[in-house]
XYZ file of C-alpha atoms in Angstrom:
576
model
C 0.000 0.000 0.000
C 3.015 2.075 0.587
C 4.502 1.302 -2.345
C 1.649 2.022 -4.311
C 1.130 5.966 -2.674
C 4.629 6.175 -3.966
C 4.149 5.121 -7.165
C 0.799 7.404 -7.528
C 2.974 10.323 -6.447
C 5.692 9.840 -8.396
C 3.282 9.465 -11.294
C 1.026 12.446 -10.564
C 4.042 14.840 -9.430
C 5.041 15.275 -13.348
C 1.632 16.019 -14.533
C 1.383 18.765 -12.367
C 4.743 20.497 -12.998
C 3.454 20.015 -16.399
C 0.119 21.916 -16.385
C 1.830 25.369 -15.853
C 4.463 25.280 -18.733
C 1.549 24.416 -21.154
C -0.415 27.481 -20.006
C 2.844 29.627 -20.348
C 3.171 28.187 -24.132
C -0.797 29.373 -24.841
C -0.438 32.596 -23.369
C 2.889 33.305 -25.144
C 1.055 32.411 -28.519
C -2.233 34.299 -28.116
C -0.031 37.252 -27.250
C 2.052 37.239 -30.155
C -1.296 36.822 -32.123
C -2.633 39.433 -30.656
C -0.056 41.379 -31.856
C -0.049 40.846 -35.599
C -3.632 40.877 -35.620
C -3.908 44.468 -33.905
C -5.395 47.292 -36.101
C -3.241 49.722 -38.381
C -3.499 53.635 -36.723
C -5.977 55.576 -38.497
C -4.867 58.806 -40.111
C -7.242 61.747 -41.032
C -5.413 62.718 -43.901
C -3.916 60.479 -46.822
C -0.671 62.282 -46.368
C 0.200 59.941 -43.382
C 2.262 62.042 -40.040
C 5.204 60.616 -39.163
C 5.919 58.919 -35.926
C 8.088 57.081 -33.934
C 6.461 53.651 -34.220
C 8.557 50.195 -33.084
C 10.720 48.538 -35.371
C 10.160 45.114 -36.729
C 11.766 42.342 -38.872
C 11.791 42.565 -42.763
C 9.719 38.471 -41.487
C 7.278 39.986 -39.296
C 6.272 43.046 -42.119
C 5.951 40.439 -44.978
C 3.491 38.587 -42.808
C 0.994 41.807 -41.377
C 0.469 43.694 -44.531
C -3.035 43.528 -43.619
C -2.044 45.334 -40.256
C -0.109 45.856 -37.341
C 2.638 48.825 -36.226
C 4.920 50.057 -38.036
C 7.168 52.680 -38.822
C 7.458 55.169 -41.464
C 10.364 53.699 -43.305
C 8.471 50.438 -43.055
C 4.845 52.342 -44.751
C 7.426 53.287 -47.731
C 8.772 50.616 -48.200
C 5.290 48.847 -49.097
C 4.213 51.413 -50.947
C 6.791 52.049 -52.996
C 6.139 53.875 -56.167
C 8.493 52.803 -59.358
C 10.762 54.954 -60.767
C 9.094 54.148 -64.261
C 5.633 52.368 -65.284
C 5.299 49.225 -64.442
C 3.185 48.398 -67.241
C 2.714 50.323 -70.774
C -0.805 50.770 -71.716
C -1.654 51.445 -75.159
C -4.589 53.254 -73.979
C -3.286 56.104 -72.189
C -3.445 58.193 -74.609
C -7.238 57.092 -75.687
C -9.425 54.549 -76.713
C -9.443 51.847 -79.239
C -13.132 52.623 -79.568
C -12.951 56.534 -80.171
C -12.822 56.180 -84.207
C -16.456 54.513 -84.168
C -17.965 57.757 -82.756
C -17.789 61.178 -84.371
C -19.607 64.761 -83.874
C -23.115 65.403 -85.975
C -24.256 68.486 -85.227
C -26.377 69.451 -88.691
C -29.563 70.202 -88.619
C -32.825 68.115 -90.238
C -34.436 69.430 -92.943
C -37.173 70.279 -91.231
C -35.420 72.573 -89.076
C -36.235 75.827 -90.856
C -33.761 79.113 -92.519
C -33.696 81.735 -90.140
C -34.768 83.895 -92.782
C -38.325 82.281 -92.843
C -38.627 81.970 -88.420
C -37.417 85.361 -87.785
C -40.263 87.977 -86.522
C -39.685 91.300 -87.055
C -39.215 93.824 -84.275
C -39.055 91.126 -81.570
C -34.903 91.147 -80.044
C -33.936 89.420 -77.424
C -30.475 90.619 -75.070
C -28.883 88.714 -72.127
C -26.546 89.210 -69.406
C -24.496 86.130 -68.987
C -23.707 85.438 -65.049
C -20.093 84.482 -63.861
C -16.714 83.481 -65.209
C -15.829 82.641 -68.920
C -16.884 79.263 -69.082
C -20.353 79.939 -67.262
C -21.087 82.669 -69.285
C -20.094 79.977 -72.483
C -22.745 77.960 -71.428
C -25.106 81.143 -70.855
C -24.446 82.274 -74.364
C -24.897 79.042 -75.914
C -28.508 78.794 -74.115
C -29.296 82.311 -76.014
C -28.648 81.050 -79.283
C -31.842 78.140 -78.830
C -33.583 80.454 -76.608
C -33.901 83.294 -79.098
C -34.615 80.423 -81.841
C -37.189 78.933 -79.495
C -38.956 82.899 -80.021
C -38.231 83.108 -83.355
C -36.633 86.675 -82.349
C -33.366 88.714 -83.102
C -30.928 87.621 -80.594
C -28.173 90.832 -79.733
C -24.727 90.065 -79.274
C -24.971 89.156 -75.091
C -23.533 91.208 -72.895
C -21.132 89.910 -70.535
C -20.413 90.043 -66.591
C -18.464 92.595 -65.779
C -19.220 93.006 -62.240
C -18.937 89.005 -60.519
C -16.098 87.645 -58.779
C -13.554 87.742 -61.646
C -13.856 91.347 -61.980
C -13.308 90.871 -65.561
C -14.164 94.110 -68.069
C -13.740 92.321 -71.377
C -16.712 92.580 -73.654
C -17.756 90.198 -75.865
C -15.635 90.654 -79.190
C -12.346 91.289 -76.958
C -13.043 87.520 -76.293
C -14.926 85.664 -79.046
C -15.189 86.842 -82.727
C -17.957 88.343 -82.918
C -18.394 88.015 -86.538
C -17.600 84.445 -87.082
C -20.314 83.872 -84.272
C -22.859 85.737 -86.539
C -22.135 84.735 -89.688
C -21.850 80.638 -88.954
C -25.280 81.249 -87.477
C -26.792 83.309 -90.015
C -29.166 80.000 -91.052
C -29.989 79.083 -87.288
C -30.861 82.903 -85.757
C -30.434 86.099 -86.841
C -28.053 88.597 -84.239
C -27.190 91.229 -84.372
C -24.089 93.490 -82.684
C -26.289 96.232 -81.277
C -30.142 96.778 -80.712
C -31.419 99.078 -83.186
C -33.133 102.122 -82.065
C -36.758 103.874 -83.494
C -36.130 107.238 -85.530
C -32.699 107.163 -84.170
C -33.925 106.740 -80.814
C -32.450 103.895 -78.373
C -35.206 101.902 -76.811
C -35.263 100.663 -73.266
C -35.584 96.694 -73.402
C -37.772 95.403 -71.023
C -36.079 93.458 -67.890
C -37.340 89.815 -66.537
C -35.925 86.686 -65.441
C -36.645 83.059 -66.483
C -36.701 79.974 -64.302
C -33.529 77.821 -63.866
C -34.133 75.365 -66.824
C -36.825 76.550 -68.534
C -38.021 74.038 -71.080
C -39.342 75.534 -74.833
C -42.909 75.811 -73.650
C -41.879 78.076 -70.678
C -40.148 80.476 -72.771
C -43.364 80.292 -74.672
C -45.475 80.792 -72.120
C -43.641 83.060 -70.024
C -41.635 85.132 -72.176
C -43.045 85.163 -75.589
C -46.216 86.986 -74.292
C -43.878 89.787 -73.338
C -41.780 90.183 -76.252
C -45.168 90.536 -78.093
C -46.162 93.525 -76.292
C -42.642 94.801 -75.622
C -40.362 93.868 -78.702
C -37.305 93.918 -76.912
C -36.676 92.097 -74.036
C -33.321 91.368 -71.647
C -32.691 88.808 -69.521
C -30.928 89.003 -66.907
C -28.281 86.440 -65.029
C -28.449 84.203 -68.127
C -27.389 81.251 -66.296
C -28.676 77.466 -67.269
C -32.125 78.942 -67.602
C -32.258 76.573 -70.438
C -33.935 72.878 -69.823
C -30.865 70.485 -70.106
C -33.480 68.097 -72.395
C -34.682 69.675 -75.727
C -35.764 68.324 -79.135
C -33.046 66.989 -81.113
C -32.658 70.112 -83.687
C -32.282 72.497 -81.032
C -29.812 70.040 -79.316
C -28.179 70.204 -82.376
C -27.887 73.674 -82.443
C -26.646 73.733 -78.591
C -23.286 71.816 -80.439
C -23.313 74.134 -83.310
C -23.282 76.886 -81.041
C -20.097 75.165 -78.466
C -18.451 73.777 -80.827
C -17.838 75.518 -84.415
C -19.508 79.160 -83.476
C -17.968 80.435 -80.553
C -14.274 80.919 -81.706
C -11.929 82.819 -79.676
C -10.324 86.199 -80.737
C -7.373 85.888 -83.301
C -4.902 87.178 -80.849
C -5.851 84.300 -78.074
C -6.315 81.746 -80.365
C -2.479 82.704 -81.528
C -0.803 82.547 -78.002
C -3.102 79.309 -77.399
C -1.486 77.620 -80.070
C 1.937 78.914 -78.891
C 1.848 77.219 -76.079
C 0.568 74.203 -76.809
C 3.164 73.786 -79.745
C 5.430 74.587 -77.033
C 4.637 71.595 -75.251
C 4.642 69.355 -77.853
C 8.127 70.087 -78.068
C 9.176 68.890 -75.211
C 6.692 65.848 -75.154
C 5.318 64.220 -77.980
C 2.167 63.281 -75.546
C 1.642 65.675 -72.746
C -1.272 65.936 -69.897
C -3.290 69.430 -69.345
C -4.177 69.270 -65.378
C -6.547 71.806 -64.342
C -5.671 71.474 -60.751
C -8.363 73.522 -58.942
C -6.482 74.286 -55.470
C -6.755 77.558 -55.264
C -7.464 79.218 -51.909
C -10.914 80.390 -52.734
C -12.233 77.015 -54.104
C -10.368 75.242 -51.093
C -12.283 77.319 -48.296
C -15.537 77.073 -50.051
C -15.241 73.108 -50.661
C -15.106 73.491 -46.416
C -12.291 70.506 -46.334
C -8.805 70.051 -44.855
C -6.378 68.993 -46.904
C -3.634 67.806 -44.251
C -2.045 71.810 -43.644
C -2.319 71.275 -39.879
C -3.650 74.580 -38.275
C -2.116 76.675 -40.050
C -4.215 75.706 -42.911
C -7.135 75.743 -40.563
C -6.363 78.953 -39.504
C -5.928 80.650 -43.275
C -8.747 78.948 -44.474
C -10.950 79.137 -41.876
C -10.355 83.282 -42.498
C -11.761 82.859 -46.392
C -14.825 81.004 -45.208
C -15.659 83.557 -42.927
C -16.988 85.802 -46.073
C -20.074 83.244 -46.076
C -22.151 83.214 -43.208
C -24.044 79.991 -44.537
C -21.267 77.930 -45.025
C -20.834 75.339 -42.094
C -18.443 72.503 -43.247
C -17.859 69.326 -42.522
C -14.369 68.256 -43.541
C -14.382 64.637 -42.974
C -18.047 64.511 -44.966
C -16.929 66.380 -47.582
C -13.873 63.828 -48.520
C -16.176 60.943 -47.882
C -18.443 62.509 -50.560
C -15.991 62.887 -52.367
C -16.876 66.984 -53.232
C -12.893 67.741 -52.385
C -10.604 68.524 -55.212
C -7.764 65.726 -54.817
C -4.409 67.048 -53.489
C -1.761 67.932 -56.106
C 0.224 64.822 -54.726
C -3.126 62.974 -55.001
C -3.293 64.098 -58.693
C 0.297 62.687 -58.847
C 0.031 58.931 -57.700
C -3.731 58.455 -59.161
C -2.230 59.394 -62.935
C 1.593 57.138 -61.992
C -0.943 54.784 -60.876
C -2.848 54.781 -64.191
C 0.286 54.000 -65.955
C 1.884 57.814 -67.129
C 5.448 57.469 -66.444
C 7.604 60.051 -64.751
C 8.969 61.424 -67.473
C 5.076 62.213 -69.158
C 5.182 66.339 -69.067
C 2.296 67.801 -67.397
C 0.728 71.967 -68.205
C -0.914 72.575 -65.376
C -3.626 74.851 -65.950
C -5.088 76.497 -62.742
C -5.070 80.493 -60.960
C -3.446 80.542 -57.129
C -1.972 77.676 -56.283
C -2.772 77.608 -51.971
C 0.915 77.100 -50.473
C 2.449 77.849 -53.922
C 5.559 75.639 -54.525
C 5.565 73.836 -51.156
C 2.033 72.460 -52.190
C 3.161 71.266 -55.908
C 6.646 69.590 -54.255
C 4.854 66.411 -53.801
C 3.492 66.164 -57.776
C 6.613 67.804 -58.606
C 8.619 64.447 -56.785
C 6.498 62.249 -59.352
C 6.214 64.057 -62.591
C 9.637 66.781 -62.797
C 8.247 68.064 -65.980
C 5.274 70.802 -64.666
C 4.659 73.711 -67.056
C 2.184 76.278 -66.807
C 1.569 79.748 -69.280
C 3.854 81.817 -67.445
C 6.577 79.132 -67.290
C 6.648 78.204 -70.872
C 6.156 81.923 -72.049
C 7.611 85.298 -71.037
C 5.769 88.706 -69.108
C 6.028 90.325 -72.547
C 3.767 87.522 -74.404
C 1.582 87.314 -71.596
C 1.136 91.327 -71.230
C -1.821 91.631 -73.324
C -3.806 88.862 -71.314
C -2.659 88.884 -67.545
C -4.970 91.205 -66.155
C -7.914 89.891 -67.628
C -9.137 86.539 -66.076
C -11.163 85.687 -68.550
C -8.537 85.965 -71.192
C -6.001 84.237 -69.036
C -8.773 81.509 -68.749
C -9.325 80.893 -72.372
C -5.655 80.579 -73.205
C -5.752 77.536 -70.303
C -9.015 76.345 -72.156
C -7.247 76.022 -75.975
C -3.926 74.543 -74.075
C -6.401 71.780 -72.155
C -8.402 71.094 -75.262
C -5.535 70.553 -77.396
C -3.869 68.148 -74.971
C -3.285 64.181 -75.489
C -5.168 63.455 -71.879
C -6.887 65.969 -69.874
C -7.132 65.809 -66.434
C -9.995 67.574 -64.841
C -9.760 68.022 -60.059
C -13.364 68.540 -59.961
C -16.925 69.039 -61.953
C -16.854 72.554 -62.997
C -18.162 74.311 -65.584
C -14.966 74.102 -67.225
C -14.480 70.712 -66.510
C -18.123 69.761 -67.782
C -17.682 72.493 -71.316
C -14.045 70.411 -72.138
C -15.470 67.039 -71.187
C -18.424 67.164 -73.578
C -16.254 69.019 -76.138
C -12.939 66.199 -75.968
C -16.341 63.755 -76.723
C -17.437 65.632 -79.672
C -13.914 65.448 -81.363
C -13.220 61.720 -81.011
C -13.523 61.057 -77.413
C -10.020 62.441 -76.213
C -8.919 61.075 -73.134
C -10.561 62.639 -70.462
C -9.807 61.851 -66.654
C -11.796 62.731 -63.295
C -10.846 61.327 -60.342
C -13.300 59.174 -58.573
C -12.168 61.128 -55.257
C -15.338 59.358 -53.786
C -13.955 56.043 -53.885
C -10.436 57.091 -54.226
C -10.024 58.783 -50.988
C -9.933 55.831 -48.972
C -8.013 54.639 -50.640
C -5.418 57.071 -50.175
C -6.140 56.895 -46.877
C -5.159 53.382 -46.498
C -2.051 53.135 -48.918
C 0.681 53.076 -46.977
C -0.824 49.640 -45.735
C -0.552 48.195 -48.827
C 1.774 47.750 -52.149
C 2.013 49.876 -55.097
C 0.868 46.779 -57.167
C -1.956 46.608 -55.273
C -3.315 50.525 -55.119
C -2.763 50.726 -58.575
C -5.137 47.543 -59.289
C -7.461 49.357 -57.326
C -7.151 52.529 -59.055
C -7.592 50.869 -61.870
C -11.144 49.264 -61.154
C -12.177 52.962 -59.465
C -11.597 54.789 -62.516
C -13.934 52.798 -64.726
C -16.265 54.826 -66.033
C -14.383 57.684 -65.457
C -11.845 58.182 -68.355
C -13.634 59.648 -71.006
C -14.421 56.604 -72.927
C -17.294 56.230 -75.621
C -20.624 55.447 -73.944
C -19.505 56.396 -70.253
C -22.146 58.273 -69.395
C -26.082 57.089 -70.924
C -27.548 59.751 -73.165
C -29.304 62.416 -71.204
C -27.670 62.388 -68.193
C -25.488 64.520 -66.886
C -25.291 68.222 -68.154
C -25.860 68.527 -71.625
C -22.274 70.635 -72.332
C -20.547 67.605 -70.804
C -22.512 64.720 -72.565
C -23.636 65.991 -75.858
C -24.892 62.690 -76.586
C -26.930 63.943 -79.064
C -24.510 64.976 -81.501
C -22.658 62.388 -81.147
C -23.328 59.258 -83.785
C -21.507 56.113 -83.891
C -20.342 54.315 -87.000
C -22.184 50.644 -87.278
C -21.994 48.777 -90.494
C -21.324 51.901 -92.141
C -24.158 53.751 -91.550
C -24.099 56.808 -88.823
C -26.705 56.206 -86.261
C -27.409 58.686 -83.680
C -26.556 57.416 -79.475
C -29.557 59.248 -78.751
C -32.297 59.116 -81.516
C -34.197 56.368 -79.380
C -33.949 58.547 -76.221
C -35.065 62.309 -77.037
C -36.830 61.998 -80.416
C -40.104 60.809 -80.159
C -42.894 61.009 -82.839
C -43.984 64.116 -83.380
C -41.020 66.019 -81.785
C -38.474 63.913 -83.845
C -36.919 66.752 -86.460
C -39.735 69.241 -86.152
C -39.391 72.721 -86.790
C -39.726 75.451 -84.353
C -42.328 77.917 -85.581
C -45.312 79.367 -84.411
C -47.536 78.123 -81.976
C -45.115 75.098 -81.727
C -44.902 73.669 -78.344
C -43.453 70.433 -77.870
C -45.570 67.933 -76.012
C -43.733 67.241 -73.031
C -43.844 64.824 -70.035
C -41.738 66.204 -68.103
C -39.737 69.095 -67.594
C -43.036 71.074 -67.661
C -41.751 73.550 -65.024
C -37.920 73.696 -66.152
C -36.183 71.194 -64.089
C -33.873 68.698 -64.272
C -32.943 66.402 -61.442
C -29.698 65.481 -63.265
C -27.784 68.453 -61.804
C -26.901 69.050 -58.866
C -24.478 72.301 -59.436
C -27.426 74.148 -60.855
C -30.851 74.110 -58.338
C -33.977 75.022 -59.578
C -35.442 78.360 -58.309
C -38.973 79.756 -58.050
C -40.250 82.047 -61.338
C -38.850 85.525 -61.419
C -40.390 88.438 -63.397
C -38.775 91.578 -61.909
C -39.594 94.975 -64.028
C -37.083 96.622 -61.630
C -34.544 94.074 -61.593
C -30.525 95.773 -62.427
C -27.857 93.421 -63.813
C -25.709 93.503 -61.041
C -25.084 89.888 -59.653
C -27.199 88.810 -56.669
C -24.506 88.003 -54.068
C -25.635 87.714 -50.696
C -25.667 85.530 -47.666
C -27.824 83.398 -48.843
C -26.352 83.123 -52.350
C -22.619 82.839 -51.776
C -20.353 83.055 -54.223
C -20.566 79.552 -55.104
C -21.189 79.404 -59.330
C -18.567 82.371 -59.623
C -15.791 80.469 -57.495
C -16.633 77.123 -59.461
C -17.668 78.722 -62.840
C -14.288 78.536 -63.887
């Protein structure tokens, strides 16, 4: 019996010595799996602060990619981005289905010679609203609207009073008498109203609804010019619907794209400088960057400046009393223009080498040089006017914004790809027109699903953000068929006048969507009213930069622009 107690303890004594070095092993291991498992820190900006964070082995990285500390050497060593391209694309530069699609902007036969349409004594005047590529769209929207009246449309007059501060009339930017002349069969104009007995007559002021559809105009203004003869519109702003009949689509794209012309002397130092670039590149980017200080305190976001950028930012917004922002919303949203450095890794990302030579086209840069270091780092080769020119060639444009603008404008349409930091109207006007003329590559940034991405990069390898950069930019590079007919603003998807080659016939994208019966080809006369669905009251819920706003008929109204608290400067700082 003693020897058995004995032999029990001797056998039990082992098992428990055992019992705790087990337990030891299991915590050791859930520990170091706790470790590799933990969560990456969580920046508020894609450009990532640096901090001290513990060192590990070139092992233990390789196996957390997915999370886990780590340093800032470690982060950039992941995301590493090549010196070169990784891969060549051979559609950088455009797409393989471009040559199937071409502009077709003439009218039906039914659409009726000026010369027969025109009323006598009935002229209609506008004052466009804005910067030069707002007004564009307002003097486009004329053209149609004085068709629509069957009336005498005068030369518009442009803002001389908004934001830009710009005094150029209209013939010191467009020529005046190409714009009348290519027209002559669409609408009579005329440079100035002609007066009674040599006697000026006082035009009779009103304003239209935001997108006011043919039978509005009809309805609302017609009855008016009847009794008046000589009406004037005032901040001529889309106050045209965005859907029409095809022949006065049609004559939208005349308008945009073969009427309005720019002076000689800007169309010259256009073409300057984009020759200029083509010597240096025989492909080369336009970027119209959009960081300027005003656009950056209006957008309400933080772009990673710390508090000084709060701080000088925070002073701009102060100008609009409505204007509460919401920083982190705003990215999520994706209604922030991208960072220059953003700009920079989406486009190496894409494919465009380092070497690729980039014109950026933009006003102010906010933080100047120190801001364009990081797209500097990965494309060397930044031009803009005043880089690739001299103060002398510049002289006659630099202190006229508008003028400045349009040379930007011919230097960004002629380029191989354009790159586009937000939806403005310049970005919508160059989008629709790159379509028109063979569906030039044409790039804006997804920034709602790319900025997570950035967020999130240094946790992951260049292989794999450009993959994903890849698959968010679908649908997003100016391809053919991107966007469905009718949606979207008409000035940046004509879809209309645009037909596509199939089995050598040119059909139309959009004959089965806006022609319809009666409406297809008809000719606007007298009483015509097309025989709408929708749209009755002017609207369109396709655009979102442009709200409808109640019917205004204001015998008093002056042409100044209506800038107030509770109409900030919002078109003006995006027009351009």
């Amino acid at each position: 019996m003693v020897q058995s107690r004995r032999r029990g303890g001797n056998y039990r004594c082992p098992r428990r010595a055992a019992l705790p070095a087990a337990a030891l092993l299991l915590f050791l291991l859930a520990a170091v799996a706790l470790l590799y498992v933990s969560p990456p820190p969580v920046s508020d900006h894609p450009v990532l602060a640096s901090s001290r964070r513990r060192r590990r082995s070139p092992h233990a990285l390789l196996n957390s990619l997915g999370g886990g500390s780590m340093d800032e050497s470690e982060r950039r060593e992941i995301f590493r981005v090549p010196t070169n391209a990784s891969t060549v694309r051979d559609d950088l530069w455009g797409s393989k289905l471009a040559s199937k699609f071409y502009g077709c902007s003439n009218s039906s036969s039914k659409f009726l010679d000026s010369k027969n349409t025109t009323q006598p004594d009935r002229y209609l005047m506008i004052v466009t609203s804005g910067g030069l590529n707002q007004q564009r769209t307002g003097i486009i929207d004329a053209v149609v609207a004085a068709r629509i009246l069957n009336a005498t449309l005068v030369v518009p007059k442009l803002d001389q009073a908004s934001f830009w501060k710009d005094s150029s009339n209209f013939s010191e930017i467009f020529d005046a008498d190409w714009f009348i002349s290519s027209l002559s069969k669409d609408v009579k104009i005329v440079k100035e109203l002609p007066g009674i007995g040599g006697r000026h007559r006082a035009p009779h002021r009103m304003r239209v609804p935001r997108k006011c559809t043919e039978r509005c105009y009809l309805n609302r203004v017609l009855p008016a010019l009847l009794k008046k003869h000589v009406i004037r519109l005032t901040k001529f702003d889309y106050r045209l619907a965005n859907r029409l009949q095809t022949d006065l689509q049609k004559l939208r794209c005349r308008v945009n794209y073969h009427a309005l012309r720019f002076t000689a002397p800007i169309q010259e130092m256009g073409q300057k400088l984009t020759q200029r670039m083509r010597k240096r590149s025989k492909y080369f980017i336009a970027l119209h960057l959009r960081f300027e200080p005003d656009m950056l305190a209006f957008s309400g976001c933080y772009y990673g400046g710390g508090e000084k950028e709060r701080r000088e930012l925070g002073a701009l917004r102060k100008r609009w009393k409505g204007l509460h922002p919401n920083p982190e919303k705003g990215r999520r949203q994706g209604r922030c223009p991208l960072t220059p450095e953003e700009v920079g890794l989406m486009l190496r990302a894409l494919g465009y080498s380092k070497d690729v030579h980039i014109y950026v086209a933009s006003g102010e840069i906010y933080g100047g040089t120190r801001t364009l270091a990081p797209l500097k780092a990965l494309f060397p080769n930044l031009h803009t006017k005043e880089t690739i020119s001299s103060k002398e060639e510049l002289a006659p444009f630099s202190k006229y914004s508008s003028r400045m603008a349009a040379l930007d404008f011919i230097v960004c349409d002629e380029s191989d790809a354009f790159v586009a930091n937000n939806n403005g109207n310049m970005a919508k006007i160059l989008a629709g027109r790159r379509r028109y003329f063979g569906h030039k590559r044409t790039i804006r940034p997804n920034a709602k699903r790319l900025y997570p991405l950035f967020l999130n990069r240094a946790n992951m390898s260049w292989d794999a953000f450009s993959s994903k950069v890849h698959m968010f930019q679908k649908g997003f590079m100016g391809d053919p068929k991107e966007l469905r007919p009718g949606r979207g603003e008409f000035h940046e998807n004509p879809s209309t006048c645009i037909c596509e080659r199939t089995d050598d016939k040119a059909k139309s994208r959009n004959d089965q969507v806006l022609d319809s019966g009666s409406d297809r080809g008809k000719a606007i006369g007298e009483p015509a009213v097309p025989n709408y669905t929708g749209e009755e009251v002017g609207e369109s819920d396709d655009d979102e930069d442009a709200p409808a706003e109640k019917e205004v008929i204001d015998l008093e109204m002056d042409d100044e622009p209506l800038v107030g608290p509770d109409d900030p400067e919002l078109e003006q700082i995006l027009s351009d």
